[in-house]
Short mmCIF file of C-alpha atoms in Angstrom, two decimals:
data_model
loop_
_atom_site.label_atom_id
_atom_site.label_comp_id
_atom_site.label_asym_id
_atom_site.label_seq_id
_atom_site.Cartn_x
_atom_site.Cartn_y
_atom_site.Cartn_z
CA MET A 1 -67.10 23.88 -27.38
CA ILE A 2 -70.75 24.78 -27.47
CA PRO A 3 -70.48 27.10 -24.44
CA ALA A 4 -67.50 28.84 -26.11
CA LEU A 5 -69.63 29.35 -29.21
CA GLY A 6 -72.36 30.67 -26.92
CA LEU A 7 -69.91 33.21 -25.49
CA VAL A 8 -68.95 34.42 -28.99
CA VAL A 9 -72.60 34.58 -30.09
CA GLY A 10 -73.48 36.53 -26.95
CA ILE A 11 -70.76 39.10 -27.62
CA VAL A 12 -71.84 39.47 -31.25
CA VAL A 13 -75.51 39.87 -30.27
CA GLY A 14 -74.56 42.44 -27.63
CA VAL A 15 -72.46 44.43 -30.09
CA LEU A 16 -75.24 44.35 -32.68
CA LEU A 17 -78.07 45.23 -30.29
CA GLN A 18 -76.13 47.88 -28.31
CA PRO A 19 -78.33 47.27 -25.27
CA GLU A 20 -78.94 49.96 -22.68
CA VAL A 21 -77.93 48.66 -19.26
CA PRO A 22 -80.78 49.34 -16.82
CA LEU A 23 -79.94 51.82 -14.10
CA TRP A 24 -80.34 49.45 -11.18
CA LEU A 25 -77.92 46.99 -12.78
CA GLN A 26 -75.22 49.50 -13.65
CA PRO A 27 -73.15 49.31 -10.45
CA TYR A 28 -73.21 45.49 -10.42
CA LEU A 29 -72.68 44.51 -14.03
CA PRO A 30 -68.91 45.19 -14.27
CA ILE A 31 -68.14 43.21 -11.12
CA ALA A 32 -70.56 40.48 -12.15
CA VAL A 33 -68.79 40.16 -15.50
CA ILE A 34 -65.40 39.82 -13.80
CA ALA A 35 -66.79 37.21 -11.40
CA ALA A 36 -68.31 35.23 -14.28
CA LEU A 37 -65.00 35.35 -16.16
CA ASP A 38 -63.35 33.92 -13.06
CA ALA A 39 -65.88 31.09 -13.08
CA VAL A 40 -65.23 30.46 -16.79
CA PHE A 41 -61.46 30.27 -16.37
CA GLY A 42 -61.95 28.04 -13.33
CA ALA A 43 -64.10 25.77 -15.48
CA VAL A 44 -61.46 25.52 -18.22
CA ARG A 45 -58.88 24.66 -15.60
CA ALA A 46 -61.21 21.98 -14.15
CA VAL A 47 -61.61 20.50 -17.64
CA LEU A 48 -57.86 20.20 -17.97
CA ASP A 49 -57.58 18.74 -14.49
CA GLY A 50 -60.19 16.20 -15.50
CA ILE A 51 -62.53 17.19 -12.70
CA PHE A 52 -64.98 19.31 -14.66
CA ASN A 53 -68.59 19.01 -13.67
CA ASP A 54 -71.47 20.80 -15.40
CA LYS A 55 -73.40 21.25 -12.22
CA VAL A 56 -70.42 22.65 -10.34
CA PHE A 57 -69.73 25.09 -13.18
CA VAL A 58 -73.30 26.38 -13.29
CA ILE A 59 -73.48 26.79 -9.54
CA SER A 60 -70.06 28.43 -9.23
CA PHE A 61 -70.90 30.78 -12.11
CA LEU A 62 -74.19 31.87 -10.56
CA SER A 63 -72.82 32.10 -7.02
CA ASN A 64 -69.83 34.14 -8.20
CA VAL A 65 -72.14 36.62 -9.94
CA VAL A 66 -74.53 36.84 -7.01
CA VAL A 67 -71.78 37.20 -4.40
CA ALA A 68 -70.00 39.85 -6.46
CA GLY A 69 -73.21 41.81 -6.80
CA PHE A 70 -73.93 41.45 -3.12
CA ILE A 71 -70.47 42.69 -2.15
CA VAL A 72 -70.83 45.75 -4.34
CA TYR A 73 -74.29 46.42 -2.91
CA LEU A 74 -72.99 46.04 0.63
CA GLY A 75 -70.03 48.30 -0.11
CA ASP A 76 -72.30 51.00 -1.50
CA GLN A 77 -74.51 50.75 1.59
CA LEU A 78 -71.47 51.04 3.86
CA GLY A 79 -70.02 53.93 1.92
CA VAL A 80 -66.93 52.01 0.79
CA GLY A 81 -68.35 50.95 -2.57
CA SER A 82 -65.42 52.04 -4.70
CA GLN A 83 -62.78 50.53 -2.40
CA LEU A 84 -64.66 47.24 -2.06
CA SER A 85 -65.21 47.06 -5.82
CA THR A 86 -61.48 47.56 -6.33
CA GLY A 87 -60.79 44.84 -3.76
CA VAL A 88 -63.15 42.40 -5.47
CA VAL A 89 -61.63 43.13 -8.86
CA VAL A 90 -58.13 42.56 -7.46
CA VAL A 91 -59.07 39.25 -5.84
CA LEU A 92 -60.88 37.99 -8.94
CA GLY A 93 -58.00 39.20 -11.11
CA VAL A 94 -55.51 37.26 -9.02
CA ARG A 95 -57.69 34.13 -9.26
CA ILE A 96 -58.04 34.55 -13.03
CA PHE A 97 -54.28 34.89 -13.41
CA SER A 98 -53.61 31.79 -11.29
CA ASN A 99 -56.19 29.80 -13.28
CA VAL A 100 -54.67 30.99 -16.55
CA ALA A 101 -51.22 30.00 -15.25
CA SER A 102 -52.51 26.53 -14.41
CA ILE A 103 -54.13 26.19 -17.86
CA ARG A 104 -50.90 27.30 -19.46
CA ARG A 105 -48.92 24.71 -17.55
CA HIS A 106 -51.37 22.00 -18.60
CA LEU A 107 -51.40 22.86 -22.29
CA PHE A 108 -47.88 24.11 -22.93
CA ASN A 109 -45.89 22.73 -20.00
CA ALA A 110 -44.69 26.23 -19.40
CA MET B 1 -39.51 16.07 -19.88
CA SER B 2 -41.19 13.09 -21.53
CA THR B 3 -43.62 12.85 -18.63
CA GLN B 4 -44.45 16.47 -19.02
CA GLY B 5 -45.01 16.00 -22.76
CA HIS B 6 -47.28 13.09 -21.95
CA ASP B 7 -49.21 15.33 -19.47
CA SER B 8 -49.57 17.96 -22.13
CA GLN B 9 -50.96 15.51 -24.67
CA ARG B 10 -53.40 14.19 -22.11
CA SER B 11 -54.55 17.75 -21.33
CA TRP B 12 -55.12 18.53 -25.02
CA ARG B 13 -57.06 15.28 -25.35
CA ARG B 14 -59.23 16.22 -22.39
CA LEU B 15 -59.84 19.66 -23.91
CA ARG B 16 -60.87 18.13 -27.26
CA ARG B 17 -63.13 15.63 -25.52
CA ALA B 18 -64.75 18.45 -23.53
CA GLY B 19 -65.15 20.38 -26.78
CA LYS B 20 -67.22 17.62 -28.38
CA PRO B 21 -70.88 18.56 -28.57
CA ARG B 22 -72.71 16.71 -25.85
CA PRO B 23 -76.33 17.73 -25.66
CA THR B 24 -76.66 17.28 -21.94
CA LYS B 25 -78.59 19.51 -19.59
CA GLY B 26 -75.35 20.84 -18.10
CA THR B 27 -73.97 21.83 -21.51
CA VAL B 28 -77.15 23.65 -22.37
CA LEU B 29 -77.07 25.52 -19.06
CA ALA B 30 -73.40 26.37 -19.46
CA THR B 31 -74.05 27.59 -22.99
CA LEU B 32 -76.85 29.79 -21.76
CA LEU B 33 -74.61 31.21 -19.04
CA ALA B 34 -71.80 31.83 -21.53
CA LEU B 35 -74.27 33.50 -23.86
CA GLY B 36 -75.40 35.75 -21.04
CA LEU B 37 -71.78 36.50 -20.10
CA GLY B 38 -70.90 37.50 -23.65
CA PHE B 39 -73.97 39.66 -23.88
CA ALA B 40 -73.15 41.27 -20.53
CA ILE B 41 -69.56 41.96 -21.60
CA ALA B 42 -70.71 43.65 -24.81
CA ALA B 43 -73.39 45.60 -22.95
CA GLN B 44 -70.94 46.76 -20.32
CA VAL B 45 -68.35 47.80 -22.92
CA HIS B 46 -71.01 49.73 -24.78
CA GLN B 47 -72.28 51.30 -21.57
CA THR B 48 -68.80 52.35 -20.50
CA SER B 49 -68.20 53.95 -23.87
CA ILE B 50 -71.40 56.01 -23.82
CA GLU B 51 -71.81 56.93 -20.22
CA GLY B 52 -70.44 60.15 -18.90
CA LEU B 53 -71.15 60.95 -15.28
CA GLU B 54 -73.25 57.94 -14.41
CA ASP B 55 -70.54 55.54 -13.28
CA LEU B 56 -68.63 58.18 -11.34
CA ARG B 57 -68.46 57.88 -7.58
CA GLU B 58 -69.92 60.39 -5.19
CA ASP B 59 -66.71 62.25 -4.42
CA GLU B 60 -65.87 62.62 -8.10
CA LEU B 61 -69.36 63.92 -8.76
CA ILE B 62 -68.98 66.39 -5.89
CA ARG B 63 -65.68 67.58 -7.34
CA ILE B 64 -67.24 68.03 -10.79
CA LEU B 65 -70.21 69.78 -9.23
CA ASP B 66 -67.86 72.14 -7.38
CA THR B 67 -66.03 72.93 -10.60
CA VAL B 68 -69.29 73.59 -12.40
CA ASP B 69 -70.47 75.77 -9.51
CA GLN B 70 -67.26 77.79 -9.59
CA ASP B 71 -67.54 78.17 -13.35
CA GLY B 72 -71.13 79.27 -12.96
CA ASN B 73 -70.24 81.83 -10.30
CA ARG B 74 -67.38 83.16 -12.37
CA LEU B 75 -69.59 83.47 -15.42
CA ALA B 76 -72.33 85.11 -13.37
CA GLU B 77 -69.84 87.68 -12.13
CA GLU B 78 -68.70 88.25 -15.66
CA ILE B 79 -72.31 88.73 -16.77
CA GLN B 80 -72.79 91.21 -13.95
CA ALA B 81 -69.69 93.18 -14.90
CA LEU B 82 -70.58 93.21 -18.57
CA ARG B 83 -74.13 94.27 -17.78
CA LEU B 84 -72.83 97.11 -15.62
CA SER B 85 -70.50 98.37 -18.30
CA ARG B 86 -73.27 98.05 -20.89
CA ASP B 87 -75.60 100.14 -18.70
CA ARG B 88 -72.85 102.67 -18.13
CA LEU B 89 -72.16 102.93 -21.85
CA GLN B 90 -75.86 103.31 -22.55
CA SER B 91 -76.30 106.09 -20.00
CA ASP B 92 -73.13 107.70 -21.36
CA THR B 93 -74.63 107.65 -24.81
CA THR B 94 -77.90 109.08 -23.51
CA SER B 95 -76.23 111.91 -21.61
CA LEU B 96 -73.97 112.53 -24.58
CA THR B 97 -77.00 112.90 -26.82
CA GLU B 98 -78.66 115.23 -24.33
CA ALA B 99 -75.50 117.28 -24.00
CA ARG B 100 -75.24 117.48 -27.75
CA GLU B 101 -78.85 118.64 -28.07
CA ALA B 102 -78.35 121.27 -25.38
CA ALA B 103 -75.15 122.41 -27.06
CA GLN B 104 -76.91 122.60 -30.41
CA GLN B 105 -79.69 124.74 -28.92
CA ARG B 106 -77.14 126.99 -27.33
CA LEU B 107 -75.23 127.17 -30.59
CA ASP B 108 -78.39 128.13 -32.46
CA SER B 109 -79.31 130.94 -30.08
CA LEU B 110 -75.73 132.18 -29.94
CA ALA B 111 -75.49 132.07 -33.73
CA ILE B 112 -78.56 134.29 -33.99
CA LEU B 113 -77.16 136.65 -31.37
CA ALA B 114 -73.77 136.80 -33.04
CA GLY B 115 -75.26 137.13 -36.49
CA THR B 116 -73.57 134.06 -37.95
CA ALA B 117 -76.82 132.33 -38.86
CA PRO B 118 -79.78 133.62 -40.86
CA ALA B 119 -83.01 133.97 -38.89
CA LYS B 120 -86.67 134.25 -39.74
CA GLY B 121 -89.83 134.84 -37.80
CA PRO B 122 -92.58 137.44 -37.26
CA GLY B 123 -91.43 141.00 -37.21
CA ILE B 124 -91.51 144.38 -38.93
CA VAL B 125 -89.88 146.10 -41.87
CA LEU B 126 -89.17 149.77 -41.14
CA THR B 127 -88.43 151.88 -44.18
CA ILE B 128 -86.90 155.32 -43.58
CA ARG B 129 -86.89 157.63 -46.60
CA ASP B 130 -84.60 160.55 -46.27
CA PRO B 131 -84.73 162.81 -49.36
CA GLU B 132 -83.00 165.66 -47.57
CA ASN B 133 -80.23 163.46 -46.26
CA ARG B 134 -80.74 164.60 -42.69
CA VAL B 135 -81.05 161.31 -40.90
CA THR B 136 -77.97 160.94 -38.74
CA ALA B 137 -76.22 158.10 -37.07
CA PRO B 138 -77.56 158.93 -33.62
CA LEU B 139 -81.10 158.78 -35.01
CA LEU B 140 -80.46 155.35 -36.47
CA LEU B 141 -78.86 154.29 -33.20
CA ASP B 142 -81.93 155.51 -31.35
CA THR B 143 -84.06 153.46 -33.74
CA LEU B 144 -81.95 150.41 -32.96
CA GLN B 145 -82.26 151.03 -29.24
CA GLU B 146 -86.02 151.38 -29.53
CA LEU B 147 -86.23 148.11 -31.45
CA ARG B 148 -84.10 146.29 -28.88
CA ASP B 149 -86.14 147.80 -26.09
CA ALA B 150 -89.26 146.40 -27.76
CA GLY B 151 -87.70 142.93 -27.83
CA ALA B 152 -86.24 142.64 -31.32
CA GLU B 153 -84.10 139.53 -31.52
CA ALA B 154 -82.43 139.81 -34.90
CA ILE B 155 -81.98 143.03 -36.85
CA GLU B 156 -80.51 143.99 -40.18
CA ILE B 157 -80.23 147.40 -41.80
CA ASN B 158 -79.82 147.54 -45.57
CA SER B 159 -78.52 143.95 -45.59
CA ILE B 160 -76.06 144.59 -42.80
CA ARG B 161 -76.58 142.42 -39.75
CA VAL B 162 -76.74 144.38 -36.53
CA VAL B 163 -74.96 142.68 -33.64
CA ALA B 164 -73.43 143.67 -30.34
CA SER B 165 -70.33 145.20 -31.88
CA THR B 166 -72.13 147.18 -34.57
CA PHE B 167 -71.40 150.90 -34.54
CA PHE B 168 -72.82 153.87 -36.41
CA THR B 169 -70.90 156.85 -37.73
CA ASP B 170 -71.87 159.71 -39.95
CA GLY B 171 -70.22 159.48 -43.32
CA GLU B 172 -70.19 161.28 -46.65
CA GLY B 173 -73.73 161.37 -48.07
CA GLY B 174 -75.08 158.82 -45.65
CA ILE B 175 -74.32 156.76 -42.61
CA SER B 176 -71.56 154.23 -42.03
CA ILE B 177 -72.62 151.05 -40.22
CA SER B 178 -69.60 149.23 -38.85
CA GLY B 179 -67.51 150.88 -41.51
CA THR B 180 -69.87 150.14 -44.42
CA GLU B 181 -71.46 153.15 -46.10
CA VAL B 182 -75.20 152.92 -46.51
CA SER B 183 -77.53 155.55 -47.91
CA ALA B 184 -81.22 156.25 -47.79
CA PRO B 185 -83.66 154.72 -47.93
CA TYR B 186 -82.79 152.73 -44.84
CA VAL B 187 -84.64 149.44 -44.62
CA VAL B 188 -84.58 148.00 -41.09
CA THR B 189 -85.75 144.41 -40.72
CA ALA B 190 -86.35 143.28 -37.15
CA ILE B 191 -87.60 139.95 -35.84
CA GLY B 192 -89.72 140.10 -32.71
CA ASP B 193 -93.32 140.59 -31.65
CA GLY B 194 -94.67 142.54 -34.64
CA SER B 195 -97.27 144.69 -32.90
CA THR B 196 -94.95 145.59 -30.01
CA LEU B 197 -92.20 146.59 -32.40
CA ALA B 198 -94.60 148.59 -34.59
CA SER B 199 -96.09 150.47 -31.64
CA ALA B 200 -92.59 151.15 -30.31
CA MET B 201 -91.77 152.79 -33.61
CA GLU B 202 -94.90 154.87 -33.70
CA ILE B 203 -95.20 156.16 -30.16
CA PRO B 204 -95.25 159.96 -29.86
CA GLY B 205 -91.68 161.22 -29.71
CA GLY B 206 -90.51 157.90 -31.14
CA VAL B 207 -88.66 157.00 -34.30
CA THR B 208 -91.44 157.91 -36.74
CA ASN B 209 -91.84 161.31 -35.17
CA SER B 210 -88.12 161.96 -35.11
CA VAL B 211 -87.68 161.03 -38.76
CA ARG B 212 -90.62 163.19 -39.70
CA SER B 213 -89.17 166.10 -37.73
CA VAL B 214 -85.99 166.00 -39.82
CA GLY B 215 -87.97 165.91 -43.05
CA GLY B 216 -87.91 162.21 -43.69
CA GLU B 217 -90.60 159.61 -43.83
CA ALA B 218 -90.84 156.34 -41.88
CA GLY B 219 -93.14 153.48 -42.79
CA VAL B 220 -93.69 150.42 -40.64
CA GLU B 221 -94.94 147.14 -42.10
CA THR B 222 -95.88 144.35 -39.71
CA LYS B 223 -95.37 140.91 -41.25
CA ASP B 224 -96.00 137.36 -40.16
CA GLU B 225 -92.65 136.32 -41.43
CA VAL B 226 -89.57 138.35 -42.20
CA THR B 227 -86.13 137.00 -42.95
CA VAL B 228 -82.89 138.36 -41.61
CA SER B 229 -80.47 136.74 -44.00
CA ALA B 230 -77.47 139.05 -43.76
CA LEU B 231 -74.58 137.37 -41.99
CA ARG B 232 -71.64 138.65 -40.12
CA SER B 233 -68.42 136.74 -39.77
CA VAL B 234 -67.08 136.42 -36.27
CA SER B 235 -63.43 137.17 -35.77
CA GLU B 236 -61.44 135.71 -32.94
CA PRO B 237 -61.14 138.30 -30.15
CA GLN B 238 -57.62 139.62 -30.08
CA TYR B 239 -57.46 140.85 -26.49
CA ALA B 240 -60.48 139.61 -24.62
CA ARG B 241 -60.14 136.19 -23.05
CA PRO B 242 -62.85 134.33 -21.24
CA VAL B 243 -62.46 134.10 -17.48
CA PRO B 244 -62.68 130.45 -16.40
CA SER B 245 -65.86 129.97 -14.49
CA SER B 246 -66.69 127.14 -12.13
CA THR B 247 -70.38 127.51 -12.75
CA THR B 248 -71.85 125.91 -15.81
CA SER B 249 -74.68 127.72 -17.46
#
């Protein structure tokens, strides 16, 4: 509950402050956000499965963000940045959808 | 079905239990991460809404650059064409003005020659008194010839402008100039170099002598400015037509 409140507060603060994203972070932030969302949905699913662990959540969150950023960086270096970014987004999107489906089955039996 | 309902209730219970505030280190960390995620989402949304070219890939930027280049070239060509036509119009205007000035000068000199414009300048006034009425047309014509020989540019006799087509005939009690009767005294106003004209009148055997020999009297006055104000209307030539000439003068 408190992390969910933290998410809402973060969004509100971001909307109010209208921060300028630093240049070096601009290519990585969108992918990092998607990766973090994947970690969040994975965490909710773990809660419902009864196997949630704070430490696992924190580590998976951070590793998702770092790996996503690294993949984008690598793709840009190899000249396939846009294709690799699309690939990462697709993979994370699929994972998010499967997590959401699992959550749905847990909560609504549907 | 009942088992599934049971599962669902257990899941909701787990969710509620997870939602209870537990001030553990993990919760704090997770909250911080969620806070950062929310902030990042808002920042990214804001960034996407304000940024124009910055998140575009290289090939898109190249395409946009090409388009801008083409636009620039097209506009540069347009500037060039417009500049050319502006220069052309300006030179046209200049040459038009010059042509108009030249035409005006020509018109002025031709108007003086044709007697359609009044003229003034240095010159002489020749007064011929003829009490015995013996001055004839040929004598007046000789006078005119002498004046022209001396460089007279505009001449009038008794307020009749003398031009190329002027003719002299002897009439009743005087002389007819181009069909208009005039009688003594004859006042000849001529514009030209005053001293040359005066000496041309007074040379031995010249106009003054001739007038004196027929019993008249001729007086020459040299003036700094005389006015030839008599005008002559030009009629359209009925028979003569200009011959087209390839040379422009």
